Tab-separated table of C-alpha atoms in Angstrom:
chain	number	residue	atom	x	y	z
M	16	MET	CA	-60.269	-19.141	64.761
M	17	ALA	CA	-56.950	-17.439	64.350
M	18	SER	CA	-54.053	-19.191	66.032
M	19	PRO	CA	-52.415	-17.328	68.868
M	20	PRO	CA	-49.106	-15.610	68.150
M	21	VAL	CA	-45.958	-17.558	68.806
M	22	THR	CA	-44.296	-16.321	71.947
M	23	GLY	CA	-41.307	-18.631	71.888
M	24	PRO	CA	-37.983	-18.101	70.083
M	25	ALA	CA	-38.106	-16.507	66.669
M	26	ALA	CA	-38.706	-18.789	63.771
M	27	VAL	CA	-35.515	-19.813	62.035
M	28	PRO	CA	-35.605	-19.208	58.303
M	29	ARG	CA	-35.177	-22.263	56.181
M	30	ARG	CA	-33.085	-22.686	53.090
M	31	HIS	CA	-34.767	-23.125	49.757
M	32	GLY	CA	-32.737	-26.193	48.861
M	33	GLY	CA	-33.940	-28.399	51.728
M	34	PRO	CA	-34.921	-28.574	55.350
M	35	GLY	CA	-32.946	-27.252	58.209
M	36	PRO	CA	-32.058	-23.792	59.404
M	37	ALA	CA	-29.961	-21.520	57.184
M	38	ARG	CA	-26.508	-20.799	58.476
M	39	PHE	CA	-25.500	-17.158	58.349
M	40	ARG	CA	-21.769	-16.515	58.417
M	41	PRO	CA	-20.740	-13.101	59.657
M	42	ARG	CA	-19.056	-10.916	57.025
M	43	ARG	CA	-15.430	-10.518	57.836
M	44	THR	CA	-14.434	-6.920	57.302
M	45	PRO	CA	-11.117	-5.471	58.373
M	46	PRO	CA	-11.304	-2.962	61.185
M	47	THR	CA	-11.298	0.707	60.355
M	48	GLY	CA	-7.818	1.986	59.614
M	49	ALA	CA	-6.351	-1.451	58.974
M	50	VAL	CA	-3.936	-1.760	56.002
M	51	ARG	CA	-5.030	-4.300	53.446
M	52	PRO	CA	-2.458	-6.829	52.363
M	53	THR	CA	-1.852	-5.283	48.931
M	54	ARG	CA	1.555	-6.891	48.637
M	55	ARG	CA	0.061	-10.344	49.042
M	56	ARG	CA	-2.616	-9.461	46.517
M	57	VAL	CA	0.005	-8.371	43.966
M	58	LEU	CA	2.044	-11.505	44.487
M	59	SER	CA	-1.035	-13.644	43.949
M	60	HIS	CA	-1.113	-12.464	40.297
M	61	TRP	CA	2.510	-13.296	39.536
M	62	ARG	CA	1.519	-15.476	36.585
M	63	GLN	CA	-0.196	-12.563	34.830
M	64	TYR	CA	2.762	-10.264	35.485
M	65	LEU	CA	5.109	-12.952	34.179
M	66	ALA	CA	3.052	-13.233	30.989
M	67	ILE	CA	3.334	-9.507	30.171
M	68	SER	CA	6.928	-9.104	31.387
M	69	PRO	CA	8.628	-9.787	27.977
M	70	PHE	CA	7.167	-6.577	26.530
M	71	PHE	CA	8.425	-4.432	29.404
M	72	LEU	CA	11.837	-6.112	29.382
M	73	ILE	CA	12.266	-5.502	25.649
M	74	PHE	CA	10.933	-1.943	25.979
M	75	GLY	CA	13.310	-1.188	28.835
M	76	ALA	CA	16.345	-2.693	27.076
M	77	PHE	CA	15.821	-1.269	23.576
M	78	SER	CA	13.788	1.929	24.165
M	79	PHE	CA	13.887	3.206	27.743
M	80	PHE	CA	17.599	2.624	28.400
M	81	PRO	CA	18.872	4.009	25.030
M	82	VAL	CA	16.898	7.238	25.509
M	83	PHE	CA	18.552	8.089	28.805
M	84	TYR	CA	21.928	6.765	27.674
M	85	SER	CA	21.790	9.165	24.718
M	86	LEU	CA	21.222	12.003	27.194
M	87	TYR	CA	24.355	10.845	29.009
M	88	LEU	CA	26.304	10.736	25.724
M	89	ALA	CA	25.236	14.293	24.876
M	90	PHE	CA	27.721	15.515	27.514
M	91	GLN	CA	30.512	13.152	26.420
M	92	ARG	CA	32.905	12.714	23.511
M	93	TRP	CA	32.965	9.146	22.219
M	94	ASP	CA	33.779	7.518	18.896
M	95	GLY	CA	32.127	4.210	19.759
M	96	LEU	CA	35.336	2.324	20.617
M	97	GLY	CA	37.662	4.521	22.643
M	98	THR	CA	37.381	5.999	26.097
M	99	ILE	CA	34.381	8.150	26.912
M	100	GLN	CA	35.488	11.692	27.787
M	101	PHE	CA	33.285	14.140	29.666
M	102	VAL	CA	33.085	17.518	27.885
M	103	GLY	CA	30.087	19.120	29.598
M	104	LEU	CA	28.205	21.604	27.431
M	105	GLN	CA	30.836	21.812	24.682
M	106	GLN	CA	28.716	19.695	22.327
M	107	PHE	CA	25.796	22.100	22.663
M	108	ARG	CA	28.073	25.157	22.258
M	109	PHE	CA	29.414	23.730	19.021
M	110	LEU	CA	25.855	22.863	17.997
M	111	TRP	CA	24.779	26.472	18.477
M	112	ASP	CA	27.521	27.700	16.104
M	113	ASP	CA	27.134	24.852	13.577
M	114	PRO	CA	25.739	26.255	10.269
M	115	VAL	CA	24.944	22.769	8.936
M	116	PHE	CA	22.734	22.064	11.938
M	117	TRP	CA	20.708	25.248	11.407
M	118	MET	CA	20.462	24.499	7.686
M	119	SER	CA	19.033	21.072	8.541
M	120	ILE	CA	16.540	22.741	10.883
M	121	ARG	CA	15.416	25.095	8.092
M	122	ASN	CA	15.098	22.222	5.614
M	123	THR	CA	13.083	20.188	8.110
M	124	LEU	CA	10.700	23.047	8.903
M	125	VAL	CA	10.127	23.863	5.228
M	126	ILE	CA	9.419	20.223	4.372
M	127	TRP	CA	7.142	19.960	7.411
M	128	VAL	CA	5.051	22.974	6.369
M	129	LEU	CA	4.882	21.871	2.716
M	130	SER	CA	3.684	18.410	3.741
M	131	THR	CA	1.528	18.975	6.842
M	132	VAL	CA	-0.776	21.711	5.518
M	133	PRO	CA	-1.892	19.878	2.335
M	134	THR	CA	-2.013	16.551	4.216
M	135	LEU	CA	-4.493	17.752	6.840
M	136	PHE	CA	-6.524	19.816	4.378
M	137	GLY	CA	-6.713	16.987	1.855
M	138	ALA	CA	-7.562	14.456	4.574
M	139	LEU	CA	-10.451	16.607	5.807
M	140	VAL	CA	-11.797	17.102	2.273
M	141	LEU	CA	-11.549	13.374	1.466
M	142	ALA	CA	-13.190	12.420	4.765
M	143	THR	CA	-16.084	14.810	4.084
M	144	LEU	CA	-16.567	13.431	0.570
M	145	LEU	CA	-16.311	9.838	1.731
M	146	HIS	CA	-18.783	10.498	4.537
M	147	SER	CA	-21.402	11.508	1.973
M	148	VAL	CA	-20.777	8.494	-0.280
M	149	ARG	CA	-23.493	5.846	-0.224
M	150	ARG	CA	-21.849	2.960	-2.095
M	151	PHE	CA	-18.374	1.361	-2.105
M	152	LYS	CA	-17.357	3.027	1.166
M	153	GLY	CA	-15.178	0.080	2.174
M	154	PHE	CA	-13.340	0.110	-1.147
M	155	TYR	CA	-12.562	3.821	-0.910
M	156	ARG	CA	-11.339	3.484	2.681
M	157	ILE	CA	-8.927	0.692	1.781
M	158	ALA	CA	-7.728	2.441	-1.387
M	159	LEU	CA	-6.989	5.684	0.441
M	160	TYR	CA	-5.346	3.991	3.437
M	161	ILE	CA	-3.028	1.643	1.487
M	162	PRO	CA	-0.260	4.285	1.018
M	163	ASN	CA	0.162	4.539	4.796
M	164	VAL	CA	0.901	0.815	5.196
M	165	THR	CA	3.256	0.698	2.203
M	166	SER	CA	6.981	0.548	2.907
M	167	ILE	CA	8.592	3.994	3.025
M	168	VAL	CA	11.650	2.651	1.212
M	169	ALA	CA	9.522	1.274	-1.630
M	170	VAL	CA	7.573	4.519	-1.937
M	171	SER	CA	10.786	6.583	-1.924
M	172	ILE	CA	12.287	4.462	-4.700
M	173	PHE	CA	9.070	4.852	-6.694
M	174	PHE	CA	9.049	8.643	-6.270
M	175	GLY	CA	12.743	8.781	-7.196
M	176	ALA	CA	11.944	7.016	-10.471
M	177	VAL	CA	8.854	9.119	-11.191
M	178	PHE	CA	10.588	12.467	-10.538
M	179	SER	CA	13.949	11.563	-12.073
M	180	ASN	CA	15.587	14.441	-13.927
M	181	ASN	CA	16.387	12.486	-17.075
M	182	PHE	CA	14.097	9.456	-17.283
M	183	GLY	CA	11.278	10.316	-14.885
M	184	LEU	CA	7.627	9.755	-15.703
M	185	VAL	CA	6.671	13.326	-14.807
M	186	ASN	CA	9.245	14.839	-17.175
M	187	ALA	CA	8.170	12.393	-19.892
M	188	ILE	CA	4.564	13.590	-19.554
M	189	LEU	CA	5.696	17.220	-19.569
M	190	GLY	CA	7.747	16.535	-22.713
M	191	THR	CA	4.652	15.361	-24.587
M	192	VAL	CA	3.128	18.814	-24.180
M	193	GLY	CA	6.314	20.658	-25.146
M	194	ILE	CA	7.613	21.529	-21.659
M	195	SER	CA	11.338	21.112	-21.052
M	196	PRO	CA	12.463	18.685	-18.302
M	197	VAL	CA	12.234	20.028	-14.769
M	198	PRO	CA	15.189	19.391	-12.405
M	199	TRP	CA	13.038	17.873	-9.651
M	200	LEU	CA	15.962	16.289	-7.788
M	201	SER	CA	18.505	19.065	-8.433
M	202	ASN	CA	16.769	22.333	-7.599
M	203	PRO	CA	16.869	23.124	-3.835
M	204	TRP	CA	13.181	24.051	-3.573
M	205	LEU	CA	11.971	21.275	-5.867
M	206	ILE	CA	13.878	18.724	-3.757
M	207	LYS	CA	11.911	19.834	-0.706
M	208	LEU	CA	8.701	19.784	-2.726
M	209	VAL	CA	9.255	16.178	-3.855
M	210	ILE	CA	9.941	15.041	-0.289
M	211	ALA	CA	6.821	16.897	0.887
M	212	LEU	CA	4.713	15.279	-1.845
M	213	LEU	CA	5.988	11.872	-0.798
M	214	MET	CA	5.029	12.480	2.832
M	215	THR	CA	1.653	13.924	1.821
M	216	TRP	CA	0.871	10.863	-0.289
M	217	MET	CA	1.698	8.541	2.608
M	218	TRP	CA	-0.069	10.308	5.500
M	219	THR	CA	-3.232	11.725	3.930
M	220	GLY	CA	-5.088	8.413	4.169
M	221	TYR	CA	-4.146	7.957	7.825
M	222	ASN	CA	-5.551	11.350	8.830
M	223	MET	CA	-8.558	10.811	6.562
M	224	ILE	CA	-9.556	7.693	8.526
M	225	ILE	CA	-9.367	9.648	11.798
M	226	TYR	CA	-11.471	12.507	10.408
M	227	LEU	CA	-13.990	10.061	8.977
M	228	ALA	CA	-14.432	8.423	12.380
M	229	GLY	CA	-15.052	11.856	13.903
M	230	LEU	CA	-17.615	12.763	11.238
M	231	GLN	CA	-19.498	9.526	11.742
M	232	ALA	CA	-19.725	10.240	15.481
M	233	ILE	CA	-21.623	13.523	14.916
M	234	PRO	CA	-25.394	12.971	15.441
M	235	THR	CA	-27.454	13.410	12.294
M	236	GLN	CA	-30.101	15.333	14.262
M	237	ILE	CA	-27.734	18.320	14.418
M	238	TYR	CA	-27.492	18.495	10.627
M	239	GLU	CA	-31.247	18.051	10.255
M	240	ALA	CA	-31.891	20.928	12.652
M	241	ALA	CA	-29.413	23.131	10.770
M	242	ARG	CA	-31.088	22.227	7.473
M	243	LEU	CA	-34.479	23.193	8.873
M	244	ASP	CA	-33.023	26.540	9.969
M	245	GLY	CA	-31.941	27.207	6.393
M	246	ALA	CA	-28.189	26.593	6.772
M	247	GLY	CA	-26.413	25.626	3.565
M	248	PRO	CA	-23.615	23.039	3.206
M	249	ILE	CA	-20.791	25.573	3.568
M	250	ARG	CA	-22.286	27.239	6.634
M	251	THR	CA	-23.039	23.844	8.169
M	252	PHE	CA	-19.462	22.730	7.617
M	253	PHE	CA	-17.817	25.784	9.182
M	254	GLN	CA	-20.284	26.411	12.013
M	255	ILE	CA	-21.182	22.836	13.027
M	256	THR	CA	-18.690	20.323	11.664
M	257	MET	CA	-15.505	22.263	12.341
M	258	PRO	CA	-16.273	23.216	15.986
M	259	ILE	CA	-17.247	19.642	16.819
M	260	MET	CA	-14.184	18.245	15.019
M	261	ARG	CA	-11.757	20.664	16.661
M	262	PRO	CA	-10.416	18.182	19.292
M	263	ILE	CA	-9.787	15.628	16.550
M	264	ILE	CA	-8.080	18.259	14.410
M	265	LEU	CA	-5.895	19.125	17.397
M	266	PHE	CA	-4.886	15.475	17.692
M	267	THR	CA	-3.981	15.206	14.010
M	268	VAL	CA	-2.025	18.485	14.138
M	269	VAL	CA	0.070	17.210	17.055
M	270	ILE	CA	0.655	13.803	15.455
M	271	SER	CA	1.468	15.366	12.070
M	272	THR	CA	3.921	17.746	13.737
M	273	ILE	CA	5.765	14.894	15.425
M	274	ASN	CA	5.798	12.676	12.332
M	275	GLY	CA	6.519	15.466	9.854
M	276	LEU	CA	9.585	16.689	11.715
M	277	GLN	CA	11.053	13.192	11.843
M	278	SER	CA	11.601	12.812	8.101
M	279	PHE	CA	14.617	10.580	7.577
M	280	SER	CA	14.015	7.658	5.210
M	281	GLU	CA	12.580	9.802	2.435
M	282	PRO	CA	15.705	11.941	1.673
M	283	GLN	CA	18.035	9.091	2.563
M	284	VAL	CA	16.549	6.725	-0.023
M	285	LEU	CA	15.845	9.389	-2.652
M	286	PHE	CA	19.477	10.520	-2.798
M	287	GLY	CA	21.276	7.286	-1.950
M	288	SER	CA	22.684	8.533	1.350
M	289	ASN	CA	25.232	6.120	2.766
M	290	ALA	CA	28.728	6.109	4.198
M	291	ALA	CA	30.259	6.316	0.718
M	292	ASN	CA	28.174	9.345	-0.212
M	293	PRO	CA	29.017	12.296	2.049
M	294	ASN	CA	26.669	14.631	0.142
M	295	LEU	CA	23.656	13.757	2.261
M	296	GLY	CA	20.312	15.254	1.318
M	297	GLY	CA	20.964	15.707	-2.392
M	298	PRO	CA	22.742	18.501	-4.272
M	299	GLY	CA	23.629	21.369	-1.986
M	300	GLN	CA	22.224	19.336	0.926
M	301	ALA	CA	18.816	20.838	0.151
M	302	GLY	CA	17.102	17.722	1.515
M	303	LEU	CA	19.299	17.323	4.570
M	304	THR	CA	16.903	16.973	7.500
M	305	THR	CA	17.912	17.086	11.153
M	306	LEU	CA	17.606	13.343	11.688
M	307	LEU	CA	19.644	12.733	8.545
M	308	TYR	CA	22.324	15.064	9.926
M	309	PHE	CA	22.226	13.106	13.169
M	310	TYR	CA	22.788	9.923	11.136
M	311	GLN	CA	25.788	11.507	9.433
M	312	SER	CA	27.329	12.714	12.699
M	313	ALA	CA	26.805	9.519	14.687
M	314	PHE	CA	27.103	6.659	12.194
M	315	VAL	CA	29.215	8.162	9.400
M	316	ASN	CA	31.582	10.404	11.381
M	317	ASN	CA	31.453	8.174	14.515
M	318	ASP	CA	30.836	11.166	16.767
M	319	TYR	CA	28.162	9.697	19.019
M	320	GLY	CA	28.299	12.478	21.591
M	321	TYR	CA	27.573	15.171	19.030
M	322	GLY	CA	24.871	13.019	17.449
M	323	ALA	CA	23.164	12.673	20.833
M	324	ALA	CA	23.337	16.454	21.313
M	325	ILE	CA	21.659	16.957	17.922
M	326	VAL	CA	18.849	14.566	18.827
M	327	TRP	CA	18.126	16.163	22.203
M	328	ALA	CA	18.190	19.696	20.804
M	329	PHE	CA	15.800	18.571	18.088
M	330	PHE	CA	13.572	16.932	20.711
M	331	VAL	CA	13.264	20.260	22.522
M	332	LEU	CA	12.346	21.955	19.217
M	333	ILE	CA	9.635	19.366	18.508
M	334	MET	CA	8.146	19.842	21.976
M	335	LEU	CA	8.071	23.620	21.485
M	336	LEU	CA	6.298	23.312	18.143
M	337	VAL	CA	3.793	20.832	19.577
M	338	VAL	CA	2.986	23.220	22.432
M	339	VAL	CA	2.618	26.153	20.006
M	340	ASN	CA	0.269	24.185	17.745
M	341	TRP	CA	-1.744	23.005	20.732
M	342	ARG	CA	-2.113	26.541	22.084
M	343	VAL	CA	-3.141	27.917	18.682
M	344	VAL	CA	-5.851	25.302	18.193
M	345	GLN	CA	-7.041	25.612	21.789
M	346	ARG	CA	-7.250	29.402	21.477
M	347	GLY	CA	-9.425	29.030	18.420
M	348	ARG	CA	-11.594	26.560	20.304
M	349	LYS	CA	-12.138	28.973	23.221
M	350	SER	CA	-12.941	31.867	20.902
């Protein structure tokens, strides 16, 4: 017979680990609208904050503070030792009428165009070729990326020796075929071309690695479907690869704009620019970039206020060019 139902108190569940009733502790939840003790929670992790504090202290002392102090100096006149004198917008008025400043802007923009366009185009071509390679991919990646991790000073010295007017390797090769020596480091346009070649050689591998990562992220099913539809390699590249790679291209354009406009070590090392050599940027100052002009104003002429004004005006120019490049690429993406 079936036992009658239990009419007494409900059976107490037992724990799996042993006899005895299980003890249920009520869940303590703060009442609705109560403020959690976030301050106490932050203070409980003081060891972790202490461990990462050296980075923020060094960043604040050597990066964050100098940036805003240079903005303060842009409205002052100071030689580094004497009394700081407030001059307001006089530094920027003089900057607007300074022909050397505008010449440095022109030189910088020309070098940027001559270096950025072949760098990005060559990086995309190399990434496409390397993506189709079956063997020795690792070797090609390392070989093409090594120039980016090489010292800029060492590369500039090497290019100065290769393109030397009298004893350069390029002129020696041209002489073997009956061509007279080319004044690579004397002609105003050739000076810019040499600096642009140097920057192209250094940054092509960096952008190639980024493009290669983007190509490897594209699903192969898309290319197989395009091949079944009869699309050739050129049509596949321009109608499938390029639209998918457009955000990555936008990133490289922005990064190349920022890096290309900050050329400083290349002309400085190529033409031996120092305090004893006032002819910065080579003959006729054809390689005088804006940052090199800032170096001359601040650390050669000891005019730190004017140097700060040059830097901040150049910062505004870089931001404008970045926005223009971003809008151009985005417009092409929407269309």
